[in-house]
XYZ file of C-alpha atoms in Angstrom:
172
model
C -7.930 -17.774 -2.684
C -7.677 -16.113 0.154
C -8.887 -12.834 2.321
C -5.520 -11.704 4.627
C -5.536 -9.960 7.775
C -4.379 -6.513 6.972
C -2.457 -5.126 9.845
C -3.633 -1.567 11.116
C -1.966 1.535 11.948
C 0.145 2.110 14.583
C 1.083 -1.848 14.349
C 5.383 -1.400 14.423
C 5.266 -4.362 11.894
C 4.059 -1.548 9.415
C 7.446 -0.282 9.738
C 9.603 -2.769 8.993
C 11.656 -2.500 5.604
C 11.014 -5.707 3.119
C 13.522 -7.570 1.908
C 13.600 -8.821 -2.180
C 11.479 -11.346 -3.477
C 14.403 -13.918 -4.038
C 12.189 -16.044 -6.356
C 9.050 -15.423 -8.461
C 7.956 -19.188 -7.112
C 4.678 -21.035 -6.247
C 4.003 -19.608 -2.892
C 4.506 -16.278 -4.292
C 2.394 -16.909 -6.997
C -0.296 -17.578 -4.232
C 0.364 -14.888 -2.040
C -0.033 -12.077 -5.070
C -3.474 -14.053 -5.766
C -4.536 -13.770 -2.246
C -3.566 -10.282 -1.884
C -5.487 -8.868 -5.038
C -8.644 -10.704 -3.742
C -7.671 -8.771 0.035
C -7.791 -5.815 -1.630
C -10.649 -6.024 -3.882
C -12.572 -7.111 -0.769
C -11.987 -4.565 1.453
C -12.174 -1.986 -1.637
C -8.514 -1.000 -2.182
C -6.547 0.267 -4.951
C -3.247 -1.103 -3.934
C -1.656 -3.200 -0.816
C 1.711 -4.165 -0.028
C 2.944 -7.235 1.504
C 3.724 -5.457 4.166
C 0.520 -4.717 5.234
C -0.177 -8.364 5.723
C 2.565 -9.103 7.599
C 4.671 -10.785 4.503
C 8.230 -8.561 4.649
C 8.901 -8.878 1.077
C 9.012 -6.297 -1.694
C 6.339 -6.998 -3.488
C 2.652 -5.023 -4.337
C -0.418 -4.955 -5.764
C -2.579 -2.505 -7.014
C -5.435 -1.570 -9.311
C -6.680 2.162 -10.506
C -8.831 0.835 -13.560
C -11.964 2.389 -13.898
C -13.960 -0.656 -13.338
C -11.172 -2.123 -11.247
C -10.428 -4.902 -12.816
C -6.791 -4.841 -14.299
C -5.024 -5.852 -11.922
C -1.310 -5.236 -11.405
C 1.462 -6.803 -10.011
C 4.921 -4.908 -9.340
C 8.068 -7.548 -7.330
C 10.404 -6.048 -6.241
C 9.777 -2.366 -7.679
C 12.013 0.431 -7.664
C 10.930 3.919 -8.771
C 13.713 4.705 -11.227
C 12.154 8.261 -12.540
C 10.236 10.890 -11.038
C 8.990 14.106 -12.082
C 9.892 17.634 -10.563
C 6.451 18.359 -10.736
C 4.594 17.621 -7.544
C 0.534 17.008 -6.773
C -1.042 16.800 -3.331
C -3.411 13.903 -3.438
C -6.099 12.847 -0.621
C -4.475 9.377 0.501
C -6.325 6.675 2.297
C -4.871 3.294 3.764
C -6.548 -0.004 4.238
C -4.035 0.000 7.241
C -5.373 3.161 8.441
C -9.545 2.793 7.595
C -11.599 5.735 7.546
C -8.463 8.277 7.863
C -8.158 10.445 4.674
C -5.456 13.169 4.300
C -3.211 15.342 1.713
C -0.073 14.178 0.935
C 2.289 15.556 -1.506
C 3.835 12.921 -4.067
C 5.677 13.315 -7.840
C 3.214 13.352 -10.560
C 4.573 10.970 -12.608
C 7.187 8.073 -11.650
C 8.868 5.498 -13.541
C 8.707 1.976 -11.810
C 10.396 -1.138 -12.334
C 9.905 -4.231 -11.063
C 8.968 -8.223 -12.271
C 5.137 -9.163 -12.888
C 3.738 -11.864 -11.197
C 5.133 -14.321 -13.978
C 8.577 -13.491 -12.562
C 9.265 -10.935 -16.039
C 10.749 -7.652 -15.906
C 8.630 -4.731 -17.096
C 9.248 -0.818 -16.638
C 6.643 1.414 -16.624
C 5.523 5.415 -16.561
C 2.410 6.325 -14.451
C 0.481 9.123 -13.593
C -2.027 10.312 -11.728
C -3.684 7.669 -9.474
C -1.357 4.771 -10.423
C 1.451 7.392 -9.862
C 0.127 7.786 -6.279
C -0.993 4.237 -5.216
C 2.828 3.187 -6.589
C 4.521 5.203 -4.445
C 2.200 4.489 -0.926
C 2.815 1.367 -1.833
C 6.655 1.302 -2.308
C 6.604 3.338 0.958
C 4.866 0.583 2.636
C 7.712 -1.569 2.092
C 10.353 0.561 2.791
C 8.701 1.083 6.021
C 6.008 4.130 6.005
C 2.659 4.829 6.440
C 1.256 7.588 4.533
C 0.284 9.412 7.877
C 4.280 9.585 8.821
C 4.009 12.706 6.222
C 1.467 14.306 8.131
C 2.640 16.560 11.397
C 2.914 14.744 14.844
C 0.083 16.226 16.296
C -2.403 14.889 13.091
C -0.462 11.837 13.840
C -1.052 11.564 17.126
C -4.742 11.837 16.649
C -4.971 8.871 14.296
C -3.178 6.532 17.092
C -5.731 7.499 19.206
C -8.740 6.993 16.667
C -7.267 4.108 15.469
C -6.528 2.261 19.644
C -10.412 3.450 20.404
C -11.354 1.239 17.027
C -9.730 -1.574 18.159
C -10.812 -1.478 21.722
C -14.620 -0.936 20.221
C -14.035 -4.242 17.647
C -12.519 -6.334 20.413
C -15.833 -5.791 22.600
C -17.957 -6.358 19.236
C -19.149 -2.613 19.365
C -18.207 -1.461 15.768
């Protein structure tokens, strides 16, 4: 197993829409594997494929307690939400150390294929709720700070472009 690169906020790869999984195969198998190790490494509760750089619909996320359930959604679609809204303080692994309140359904229905390739629907809440929709944004193309206003997003290219220059010369 494997640790991926994540990619990081403002990268325009963020933004690009993911295509189906065609086939719940081998090197998908390996890629869900590698990506739940990514993102119990860098502490995550969920990450797309999109985040490292693999344009297919397909995420991973865990909002267990101890964080160890693991889940696997392929190709997910959100066929329910609730009217009822919450505002949650949302965090990226594409966007470290930026926290902010965004405004998501409280509940959702999802369905999508486990990573065995089997269709499953299920109703989530709270957390799960949350992470399942950042993370179905992610591959439709959005970063959680695209609901913020353009000033606040403005701000976080600049934070995040002085973070890279400071890790390229070794200072962070």
């Amino acid at each position: 197993m494997a640790q991926l690169p994540i990619l990081r906020y403002p990268d325009p790869r963020l933004n690009t829409v993911a295509r189906p999984v065609a086939a719940v195969d081998e090197r998908v198998k390996q890629l869900v594997a590698d990506m739940i190790d990514t993102m119990y490494e860098c502490e995550g509760v969920g990450l797309a494929a999109t985040q490292v750089d693999v344009h297919e619909r397909l995420f991973v996320m865990d909002t267990s307690p101890e964080h160890d359930q693991p889940m696997v959604f392929i190709n997910p679609q959100i066929v329910a939400r609730s009217a009822e809204k919450v505002i949650w303080e949302e965090g990226c692994l594409s966007v470290p150390q930026v926290w902010d309140r965004v405004t998501r359904n409280a509940q959702v229905t999802v369905r999508a294929l486990d990573r065995e390739g089997q269709a499953f629907e299920l109703d989530l809440d709270g957390l799960a709720a949350v992470c399942a929709q950042h993370e179905i944004d992610h591959l439709d193309g959005k970063v959680f700070v695209e609901y913020l206003s353009l000033l606040k997003r403005e701000r976080i290219k600049i934070k995040m472009a002085k973070r890279a220059r400071e890790e390229a010369r070794g200072v962070a």
